[in-house]
CSV table of C-alpha atoms and ligand atoms in Angstrom, one decimal:
chain,number,residue,atom,x,y,z
A,1,UNK,CA,145.5,114.9,42.0
A,2,UNK,CA,144.2,118.2,41.1
A,3,UNK,CA,144.7,121.8,42.2
A,4,UNK,CA,142.2,124.3,42.6
A,5,UNK,CA,139.8,124.3,39.3
A,6,UNK,CA,139.5,127.4,37.2
A,7,UNK,CA,135.8,128.6,36.6
A,8,UNK,CA,135.5,126.7,33.4
A,9,UNK,CA,137.5,123.2,34.4
A,10,UNK,CA,135.2,120.5,33.9
A,11,UNK,CA,136.1,118.1,37.1
A,12,UNK,CA,135.3,114.8,37.4
A,13,UNK,CA,135.2,113.2,41.1
A,14,UNK,CA,135.1,109.3,39.6
A,15,UNK,CA,133.8,106.4,41.7
A,16,UNK,CA,134.0,107.4,45.3
A,17,UNK,CA,134.1,105.0,47.5
A,18,UNK,CA,131.0,106.0,48.9
A,19,UNK,CA,128.7,108.9,48.0
A,20,UNK,CA,125.7,110.6,49.9
A,21,UNK,CA,123.6,110.9,46.7
A,22,UNK,CA,121.3,108.9,44.7
A,23,UNK,CA,122.7,107.1,41.5
A,24,UNK,CA,126.0,109.2,41.7
A,25,UNK,CA,128.5,105.9,42.3
A,26,UNK,CA,130.0,106.7,39.2
A,27,UNK,CA,131.0,110.1,40.5
A,28,UNK,CA,129.8,113.7,39.7
A,29,UNK,CA,131.0,116.2,37.2
A,30,UNK,CA,132.1,119.8,38.6
A,31,UNK,CA,131.9,122.9,36.7
A,32,UNK,CA,132.6,126.1,37.8
A,33,UNK,CA,131.1,126.3,41.2
A,34,UNK,CA,128.3,124.0,40.1
A,35,UNK,CA,127.5,120.3,40.0
A,36,UNK,CA,126.6,119.9,36.7
A,37,UNK,CA,126.1,115.6,36.5
A,38,UNK,CA,126.0,112.6,38.9
A,39,UNK,CA,127.4,109.7,36.8
A,40,UNK,CA,125.9,106.3,37.1
A,41,UNK,CA,127.9,103.4,38.8
A,42,UNK,CA,130.4,102.3,35.8
A,43,UNK,CA,129.5,105.0,33.5
A,44,UNK,CA,131.2,107.7,32.2
A,45,UNK,CA,130.6,111.8,32.2
A,46,UNK,CA,128.3,112.6,29.1
A,47,UNK,CA,130.9,115.0,27.9
A,48,UNK,CA,134.3,115.2,28.0
A,49,UNK,CA,136.2,116.5,31.1
A,50,UNK,CA,139.4,118.3,31.7
A,51,UNK,CA,140.7,116.8,34.9
A,52,UNK,CA,139.9,114.0,36.8
A,53,UNK,CA,140.2,113.3,40.4
A,54,UNK,CA,140.4,109.4,41.5
A,55,UNK,CA,138.0,109.6,44.6
A,56,UNK,CA,138.3,105.8,45.2
A,57,UNK,CA,139.8,106.1,48.9
A,58,UNK,CA,136.9,108.7,49.7
A,59,UNK,CA,133.4,109.0,51.1
A,60,UNK,CA,131.8,111.7,49.5
A,61,UNK,CA,129.4,114.1,51.5
A,62,UNK,CA,127.6,117.3,50.5
A,63,UNK,CA,129.6,120.2,52.7
A,64,UNK,CA,128.3,120.2,56.2
A,65,UNK,CA,126.1,123.6,56.9
A,66,UNK,CA,126.3,124.9,60.3
A,67,UNK,CA,123.4,126.6,61.7
A,68,UNK,CA,124.5,128.0,65.1
A,69,UNK,CA,127.8,128.9,66.5
A,70,UNK,CA,129.5,131.8,68.3
A,71,UNK,CA,133.1,132.3,66.9
A,72,UNK,CA,134.3,134.6,69.6
A,73,UNK,CA,133.6,131.7,72.4
A,74,UNK,CA,136.6,130.1,71.4
A,75,UNK,CA,138.7,132.5,73.3
A,76,UNK,CA,136.7,130.9,76.7
A,77,UNK,CA,136.6,127.5,75.9
A,78,UNK,CA,136.9,125.3,79.3
A,79,UNK,CA,136.8,128.7,81.4
A,80,UNK,CA,137.1,127.8,84.9
A,81,UNK,CA,134.4,130.5,85.7
A,82,UNK,CA,131.8,128.9,83.4
A,83,UNK,CA,132.3,125.1,83.3
A,84,UNK,CA,129.7,122.7,85.4
A,85,UNK,CA,127.1,125.1,85.2
A,86,UNK,CA,123.6,125.5,83.3
A,87,UNK,CA,123.1,128.0,81.3
A,88,UNK,CA,121.6,131.2,82.8
A,89,UNK,CA,124.6,131.1,85.5
A,90,UNK,CA,127.2,130.2,82.5
A,91,UNK,CA,126.1,133.1,81.0
A,92,UNK,CA,126.2,135.7,84.0
A,93,UNK,CA,129.8,134.1,84.9
A,94,UNK,CA,131.0,134.8,81.4
A,95,UNK,CA,129.8,137.8,80.8
A,96,UNK,CA,131.9,139.3,83.6
A,97,UNK,CA,134.9,138.4,80.8
A,98,UNK,CA,133.8,138.8,77.8
A,99,UNK,CA,133.3,142.7,77.5
A,100,UNK,CA,137.3,142.5,77.2
A,101,UNK,CA,137.1,141.1,73.7
A,102,UNK,CA,139.2,143.3,71.4
A,103,UNK,CA,139.0,143.5,67.4
A,104,UNK,CA,142.3,141.6,67.1
A,105,UNK,CA,141.1,138.8,69.5
A,106,UNK,CA,138.0,138.5,67.5
A,107,UNK,CA,139.6,138.2,64.2
A,108,UNK,CA,141.8,135.7,65.2
A,109,UNK,CA,138.8,133.8,67.1
A,110,UNK,CA,136.9,134.2,63.7
A,111,UNK,CA,139.5,132.8,61.9
A,112,UNK,CA,140.2,130.0,64.3
A,113,UNK,CA,136.3,129.0,64.1
A,114,UNK,CA,136.3,129.4,60.4
A,115,UNK,CA,139.2,126.8,60.1
A,116,UNK,CA,137.8,124.2,62.6
A,117,UNK,CA,134.6,124.0,60.9
A,118,UNK,CA,136.4,123.7,57.4
A,119,UNK,CA,138.5,120.9,58.7
A,120,UNK,CA,135.5,119.2,59.9
A,121,UNK,CA,133.6,118.8,56.5
A,122,UNK,CA,131.9,122.4,57.2
A,123,UNK,CA,131.5,124.3,54.1
A,124,UNK,CA,128.8,127.0,55.1
A,125,UNK,CA,129.5,128.7,58.6
A,126,UNK,CA,126.8,130.3,60.3
A,127,UNK,CA,127.7,132.4,63.1
A,128,UNK,CA,125.7,134.5,65.9
A,129,UNK,CA,127.5,137.3,67.2
A,130,UNK,CA,125.7,139.5,69.5
A,131,UNK,CA,128.6,141.0,71.5
A,132,UNK,CA,129.6,144.6,70.4
A,133,UNK,CA,131.6,145.8,73.1
A,134,UNK,CA,133.1,149.7,72.7
A,135,UNK,CA,135.5,149.3,69.7
A,136,UNK,CA,134.0,146.2,68.0
A,137,UNK,CA,131.4,148.0,66.1
A,138,UNK,CA,132.8,146.5,63.3
A,139,UNK,CA,132.2,142.7,64.2
A,140,UNK,CA,130.3,141.9,61.2
A,141,UNK,CA,132.8,143.0,58.7
A,142,UNK,CA,135.5,141.5,60.4
A,143,UNK,CA,133.5,138.2,59.9
A,144,UNK,CA,132.9,138.5,56.2
A,145,UNK,CA,136.6,139.6,55.3
A,146,UNK,CA,137.8,136.5,57.2
A,147,UNK,CA,135.1,134.3,55.1
A,148,UNK,CA,136.3,135.8,51.8
A,149,UNK,CA,140.3,134.8,52.7
A,150,UNK,CA,139.6,131.8,53.2
A,151,UNK,CA,137.1,130.6,50.7
A,152,UNK,CA,134.4,129.6,52.8
A,153,UNK,CA,130.5,130.3,52.5
A,154,UNK,CA,129.2,131.9,55.7
A,155,UNK,CA,125.9,133.4,57.0
A,156,UNK,CA,126.9,135.8,59.5
A,157,UNK,CA,123.5,136.9,61.9
A,158,UNK,CA,124.2,140.2,63.1
A,159,UNK,CA,123.0,139.5,66.6
A,160,UNK,CA,122.4,142.0,69.8
A,161,UNK,CA,121.5,142.7,73.0
A,162,UNK,CA,119.7,145.7,74.5
A,163,UNK,CA,117.9,144.8,77.4
A,164,UNK,CA,120.4,145.0,81.1
A,165,UNK,CA,120.1,144.0,84.1
A,166,UNK,CA,118.7,147.6,84.9
A,167,UNK,CA,116.1,146.4,82.5
A,168,UNK,CA,115.4,142.9,83.7
A,169,UNK,CA,117.5,141.6,81.1
A,170,UNK,CA,120.6,139.1,82.1
A,171,UNK,CA,123.8,141.0,80.6
A,172,UNK,CA,125.3,143.6,82.1
A,173,UNK,CA,125.0,147.1,80.6
A,174,UNK,CA,128.5,147.2,79.2
A,175,UNK,CA,127.4,144.3,76.9
A,176,UNK,CA,124.6,145.9,75.5
A,177,UNK,CA,123.5,148.7,72.9
A,178,UNK,CA,120.6,150.8,72.5
A,179,UNK,CA,117.8,149.4,70.0
A,180,UNK,CA,118.5,152.3,67.3
A,181,UNK,CA,122.1,151.8,67.0
A,182,UNK,CA,121.3,148.2,66.6
A,183,UNK,CA,119.0,148.7,63.7
A,184,UNK,CA,121.3,151.1,62.5
A,185,UNK,CA,124.0,148.6,62.0
A,186,UNK,CA,121.8,146.0,61.0
A,187,UNK,CA,120.9,148.1,57.9
A,188,UNK,CA,124.5,149.2,57.5
A,189,UNK,CA,125.7,145.2,57.0
A,190,UNK,CA,122.8,144.1,55.1
A,191,UNK,CA,123.5,147.1,52.6
A,192,UNK,CA,127.3,146.1,52.6
A,193,UNK,CA,127.5,142.2,52.7
A,194,UNK,CA,124.2,140.5,52.0
A,195,UNK,CA,123.7,138.8,48.6
A,196,UNK,CA,120.4,137.4,48.1
A,197,UNK,CA,121.6,135.5,44.5
A,198,UNK,CA,121.9,131.9,44.2
A,199,UNK,CA,125.3,130.7,44.9
A,200,UNK,CA,125.9,133.8,47.5
A,201,UNK,CA,128.8,133.6,49.5
A,202,UNK,CA,127.8,135.8,51.9
A,203,UNK,CA,124.6,136.5,53.6
A,204,UNK,CA,123.5,138.6,56.5
A,205,UNK,CA,120.9,137.6,59.0
A,206,UNK,CA,119.5,139.5,62.0
A,207,UNK,CA,119.5,138.0,65.7
A,208,UNK,CA,118.7,139.6,68.4
A,209,UNK,CA,120.3,137.4,71.1
A,210,UNK,CA,117.2,136.1,73.2
A,211,UNK,CA,114.1,137.2,74.9
A,212,UNK,CA,115.9,137.5,78.2
A,213,UNK,CA,118.2,140.1,76.5
A,214,UNK,CA,116.4,142.1,74.0
A,215,UNK,CA,113.2,144.5,73.7
A,216,UNK,CA,110.1,143.6,72.1
A,217,UNK,CA,110.8,146.8,69.7
A,218,UNK,CA,113.7,145.1,68.5
A,219,UNK,CA,112.2,141.9,67.6
A,220,UNK,CA,109.3,143.7,66.0
A,221,UNK,CA,111.2,146.0,63.8
A,222,UNK,CA,114.4,143.5,62.8
A,223,UNK,CA,111.3,141.4,61.6
A,224,UNK,CA,110.5,144.4,59.4
A,225,UNK,CA,113.5,145.1,58.6
A,226,UNK,CA,114.4,141.3,57.3
A,227,UNK,CA,111.2,141.4,55.2
A,228,UNK,CA,112.6,144.8,53.3
A,229,UNK,CA,116.0,143.2,52.8
A,230,UNK,CA,114.8,139.6,52.2
A,231,UNK,CA,117.0,138.1,54.7
A,232,UNK,CA,116.4,135.6,57.7
A,233,UNK,CA,115.7,135.8,61.4
A,234,UNK,CA,117.5,133.9,63.9
A,235,UNK,CA,117.4,134.1,67.6
A,236,UNK,CA,118.0,131.4,70.8
A,237,UNK,CA,114.4,129.9,71.8
A,238,UNK,CA,113.3,127.5,73.9
A,239,UNK,CA,116.5,126.2,75.4
A,240,UNK,CA,115.8,126.2,79.0
A,241,UNK,CA,113.2,125.8,81.9
A,242,UNK,CA,114.8,128.8,82.9
A,243,UNK,CA,113.8,130.6,80.1
A,244,UNK,CA,110.4,129.6,80.2
A,245,UNK,CA,110.3,130.9,83.8
A,246,UNK,CA,111.8,134.1,83.2
A,247,UNK,CA,109.5,134.6,79.9
A,248,UNK,CA,106.4,134.1,82.2
A,249,UNK,CA,107.3,136.2,85.0
A,250,UNK,CA,108.8,138.9,82.8
A,251,UNK,CA,106.0,138.9,79.9
A,252,UNK,CA,103.4,136.9,81.4
A,253,UNK,CA,103.7,134.6,78.2
A,254,UNK,CA,105.6,131.6,77.0
A,255,UNK,CA,108.7,132.0,74.6
A,256,UNK,CA,106.5,130.4,71.7
A,257,UNK,CA,103.7,133.2,72.3
A,258,UNK,CA,106.5,135.9,72.6
A,259,UNK,CA,107.4,134.9,69.2
A,260,UNK,CA,104.2,135.0,67.5
A,261,UNK,CA,103.6,138.6,69.7
A,262,UNK,CA,106.8,140.2,68.3
A,263,UNK,CA,105.9,139.0,64.4
A,264,UNK,CA,108.5,135.9,64.1
A,265,UNK,CA,106.3,133.0,63.3
A,266,UNK,CA,107.2,133.1,60.0
A,267,UNK,CA,109.3,131.0,57.5
A,268,UNK,CA,112.0,133.4,57.8
A,269,UNK,CA,112.8,132.2,61.1
A,270,UNK,CA,115.1,129.8,62.5
A,271,UNK,CA,115.8,129.1,66.2
A,272,UNK,CA,118.6,127.6,68.4
A,273,UNK,CA,118.1,124.8,70.4
A,274,UNK,CA,114.0,124.9,70.4
A,275,UNK,CA,114.0,122.0,73.0
A,276,UNK,CA,111.1,123.2,75.4
A,277,UNK,CA,107.9,123.3,73.4
A,278,UNK,CA,104.8,121.6,74.3
A,279,UNK,CA,103.2,119.6,71.5
A,280,UNK,CA,100.8,122.4,70.2
A,281,UNK,CA,103.3,124.6,70.1
A,282,UNK,CA,105.7,122.3,68.0
A,283,UNK,CA,102.5,122.0,65.6
A,284,UNK,CA,102.0,126.0,65.6
A,285,UNK,CA,106.1,126.2,65.2
A,286,UNK,CA,105.6,123.7,61.8
A,287,UNK,CA,102.9,125.3,60.5
A,288,UNK,CA,104.7,128.4,60.0
A,289,UNK,CA,107.4,127.1,58.6
A,290,UNK,CA,110.0,128.3,61.8
A,291,UNK,CA,113.1,126.1,61.3
A,292,UNK,CA,115.3,124.8,64.2
A,293,UNK,CA,118.4,124.6,64.8
A,294,UNK,CA,119.5,121.4,66.9
A,295,UNK,CA,122.7,121.8,69.0
A,296,UNK,CA,123.2,118.4,70.4
A,297,UNK,CA,126.3,118.7,71.8
A,298,UNK,CA,125.9,122.2,73.6
A,299,UNK,CA,122.6,120.9,75.1
A,300,UNK,CA,124.3,117.9,76.5
A,301,UNK,CA,127.3,120.1,78.1
A,302,UNK,CA,124.9,122.7,79.5
A,303,UNK,CA,122.1,119.9,80.4
A,304,UNK,CA,119.5,122.1,78.8
A,305,UNK,CA,117.7,118.9,77.5
A,306,UNK,CA,116.9,116.9,74.3
A,307,UNK,CA,115.3,118.9,71.1
A,308,UNK,CA,112.0,117.3,69.8
A,309,UNK,CA,113.5,116.8,66.3
A,310,UNK,CA,111.4,114.2,64.9
A,311,UNK,CA,108.2,115.9,66.2
A,312,UNK,CA,109.1,119.5,64.6
A,313,UNK,CA,110.1,117.8,61.4
A,314,UNK,CA,106.7,115.8,61.5
A,315,UNK,CA,105.3,119.1,62.0
A,316,UNK,CA,106.9,120.6,59.2
A,317,UNK,CA,109.6,122.9,60.5
A,318,UNK,CA,113.0,122.2,59.2
A,319,UNK,CA,115.5,120.7,61.4
A,320,UNK,CA,119.3,121.7,61.3
A,321,UNK,CA,122.5,121.3,63.1
A,322,UNK,CA,124.9,123.7,64.6
A,323,UNK,CA,127.8,123.4,67.0
A,324,UNK,CA,126.5,126.4,69.1
A,325,UNK,CA,129.3,128.5,70.9
A,326,UNK,CA,133.0,126.9,71.7
A,327,UNK,CA,132.3,128.0,75.5
A,328,UNK,CA,129.5,125.4,75.7
A,329,UNK,CA,131.0,122.6,73.2
A,330,UNK,CA,133.9,123.4,73.6
A,331,UNK,CA,134.8,122.8,69.9
A,332,UNK,CA,133.6,123.6,66.4
A,333,UNK,CA,133.6,120.2,65.2
A,334,UNK,CA,130.2,119.8,63.2
A,335,UNK,CA,131.1,116.0,62.2
A,336,UNK,CA,131.5,115.5,65.9
A,337,UNK,CA,127.8,117.3,66.1
A,338,UNK,CA,126.6,114.6,63.8
A,339,UNK,CA,127.4,111.7,66.0
A,340,UNK,CA,126.2,113.2,69.2
A,341,UNK,CA,122.9,114.1,67.2
A,342,UNK,CA,122.6,110.5,66.2
A,343,UNK,CA,123.4,109.1,69.9
A,344,UNK,CA,121.1,111.8,71.9
A,345,UNK,CA,118.2,111.2,69.2
A,346,UNK,CA,118.5,107.6,69.5
A,347,UNK,CA,118.5,107.7,73.2
A,348,UNK,CA,115.2,109.5,73.0
A,349,UNK,CA,113.5,107.9,70.0
A,350,UNK,CA,114.8,104.6,70.0
A,351,UNK,CA,117.7,102.8,67.9
A,352,UNK,CA,115.5,102.1,64.6
A,353,UNK,CA,114.3,105.3,64.6
A,354,UNK,CA,117.2,107.5,64.1
A,355,UNK,CA,120.0,106.3,61.3
A,356,UNK,CA,123.1,108.2,60.5
A,357,UNK,CA,121.7,109.3,57.4
A,358,UNK,CA,119.2,111.4,59.7
A,359,UNK,CA,121.6,113.1,61.3
A,360,UNK,CA,123.9,113.9,58.2
A,361,UNK,CA,120.5,114.9,56.3
A,362,UNK,CA,120.1,117.4,59.6
A,363,UNK,CA,123.7,118.9,59.3
A,364,UNK,CA,123.2,119.0,55.4
A,365,UNK,CA,119.7,119.4,53.5
A,366,UNK,CA,118.0,120.3,56.8
A,367,UNK,CA,120.5,123.1,57.8
A,368,UNK,CA,120.1,124.3,54.4
A,369,UNK,CA,116.5,124.5,54.7
A,370,UNK,CA,116.8,126.5,57.9
A,371,UNK,CA,119.1,129.0,56.2
A,372,UNK,CA,116.5,129.6,53.2
A,373,UNK,CA,119.1,127.7,50.8
A,374,UNK,CA,118.3,125.4,48.3
A,375,UNK,CA,121.3,125.7,46.4
A,376,UNK,CA,123.7,123.9,49.2
A,377,UNK,CA,123.5,120.7,50.9
A,378,UNK,CA,122.7,118.6,48.8
A,379,UNK,CA,124.8,116.6,45.8
A,380,UNK,CA,122.9,117.2,43.2
A,381,UNK,CA,123.2,118.7,39.5
A,382,UNK,CA,122.8,122.5,39.6
A,383,UNK,CA,123.6,122.7,43.5
A,384,UNK,CA,126.9,124.6,44.1
A,385,UNK,CA,129.9,122.2,44.3
A,386,UNK,CA,130.3,122.2,48.1
A,387,UNK,CA,131.4,118.7,49.3
A,388,UNK,CA,133.4,117.4,52.1
A,389,UNK,CA,135.6,114.1,51.5
A,390,UNK,CA,136.6,112.0,53.8
A,391,UNK,CA,138.9,108.7,53.7
A,392,UNK,CA,138.4,105.7,56.2
A,393,UNK,CA,142.4,105.2,57.1
A,394,UNK,CA,142.4,106.0,60.5
A,395,UNK,CA,142.5,103.2,63.1
A,396,UNK,CA,139.1,104.0,64.2
A,397,UNK,CA,137.7,102.6,61.1
A,398,UNK,CA,139.8,99.4,60.6
A,399,UNK,CA,137.2,96.8,60.1
A,400,UNK,CA,134.0,99.1,59.1
A,401,UNK,CA,132.0,97.8,56.5
A,402,UNK,CA,129.2,100.6,55.7
A,403,UNK,CA,131.5,103.1,54.7
A,404,UNK,CA,128.7,105.6,55.3
A,405,UNK,CA,127.3,104.7,58.5
A,406,UNK,CA,131.1,104.3,59.5
A,407,UNK,CA,131.7,107.9,59.2
A,408,UNK,CA,129.0,108.6,61.8
A,409,UNK,CA,129.5,105.4,64.1
A,410,UNK,CA,133.2,105.0,64.1
A,411,UNK,CA,133.6,109.2,64.6
A,412,UNK,CA,134.8,110.7,61.6
A,413,UNK,CA,136.3,114.0,62.9
A,414,UNK,CA,138.5,115.7,60.1
A,415,UNK,CA,137.8,116.0,56.3
A,416,UNK,CA,140.4,114.8,54.2
A,417,UNK,CA,139.4,117.2,51.1
A,418,UNK,CA,137.0,120.3,51.4
A,419,UNK,CA,135.6,121.9,48.5
A,420,UNK,CA,133.5,125.3,48.5
A,421,UNK,CA,131.7,126.6,45.3
A,422,UNK,CA,134.2,124.2,43.0
A,423,UNK,CA,137.6,125.1,44.7
A,424,UNK,CA,139.3,123.0,46.9
A,425,UNK,CA,139.4,124.6,50.5
A,426,UNK,CA,141.2,121.7,52.3
A,427,UNK,CA,144.0,119.3,51.1
A,428,UNK,CA,145.1,116.7,52.6
A,429,UNK,CA,143.6,117.4,55.6
A,430,UNK,CA,145.4,120.8,55.8
A,431,UNK,CA,143.3,124.5,55.2
A,432,UNK,CA,144.2,126.3,52.2
A,433,UNK,CA,145.5,130.0,53.4
A,434,UNK,CA,145.7,129.4,57.2
A,435,UNK,CA,148.6,128.4,58.7
A,436,UNK,CA,147.1,126.4,61.7
A,437,UNK,CA,150.3,126.3,64.0
A,438,UNK,CA,150.5,130.1,64.5
A,439,UNK,CA,146.9,130.7,64.2
A,440,UNK,CA,146.7,128.5,67.6
A,441,UNK,CA,149.6,130.2,69.3
A,442,UNK,CA,148.3,133.5,68.5
A,443,UNK,CA,144.7,132.8,69.6
A,444,UNK,CA,145.8,131.1,72.7
A,445,UNK,CA,147.7,133.5,73.7
A,446,UNK,CA,145.1,136.4,73.2
A,447,UNK,CA,142.7,133.9,74.9
A,448,UNK,CA,145.1,133.7,78.0
A,449,UNK,CA,146.2,137.4,77.7
A,450,UNK,CA,142.5,138.9,77.5
A,451,UNK,CA,140.3,135.9,79.3
A,452,UNK,CA,142.9,134.4,81.8
A,453,UNK,CA,141.9,133.9,85.3
A,454,UNK,CA,145.7,133.3,86.7
B,501,ZN,ZN1,124.0,129.7,71.0
């Protein structure tokens, strides 16, 4: 057993049951926040270590990377106003309650979502927060504070809505902000929290919510701001056929043409969902290096459609995975998302075309590429020591033969240990620094109080 390694400690995770890395059957050596050595089967580290952790019971994955979520929606899961609806009616129903979001509830929702993600083996959590009702102007600050407290890596995208019903958009006016306020706050949070160095624990991206709720000016100026601050751009695009119709009616163009016009066809951009693209649009997105976050669970729940993952990857687009907001999932479990990705993509492409390794690659390396990160998402010397360790001790794994395949096919959903930047953040299936019982109690109490319908 071992505790939290200090910065100078050399820790050997010895001879895991299985590991998602080449030539690392003997395990890996972690020093400080990084992986410094892969050890071949039967081998020893090249120089002495301070601590050894026997990983014989563990299947070791690179920490999963979540590239799309809306943490606040954990407060409105399985909401009677919204269940059994497709996206647009689902959104309109929830807009009527989301304006009640308070800073206290948002902090708990953030803590709960980070914790759920960590427990599922996620070490980098992306969130797309676009709701800034009066009093919640410091939402990004809250998310950065909570990430630091839990020790999870975070990519927080400053979302926004500026086109209300009055101007042809979808949300009510009370949930929107004006473009100048949004841009000013975007610059503020970039200055305060955005770290461009390798190994960054907190990064900021800019994320106008979608074509149906922001102005084109906001899209254009966000792209310019992202260029100046070297940050990523993120938005929802190509999620539903309703969005296609909306864009054609309001702008006389399809969503990808819209993206081109506002200057977002760049390698800085990654899109949530990316379902309804033509073959020609996929080629254009791939050429530009635009990434796509595949959200299989949400896409099946809202019956939005199937992202053309294989064609997008072949065209050159990074493809990652995301759980999406917890009102359309309704969970924050990224390992469950990996399993869903495998299943829905097999249904589309065939059982031999998509393997458990593809689904795991989307959730790790693919997601990291969407975020523009080469320091995470892989188990390799020089990468950050972000790791998820699973045991196969539950009944669901009994009789399984290939340990890596078993994680996905038998439905692993909870990591036994999680390491972020060389530090254990989950031990024996429990998050350090978060009391899950109390958290659940307080979060569910506020969810009922603010958003309950009875
Ligand atoms: Zn979303």
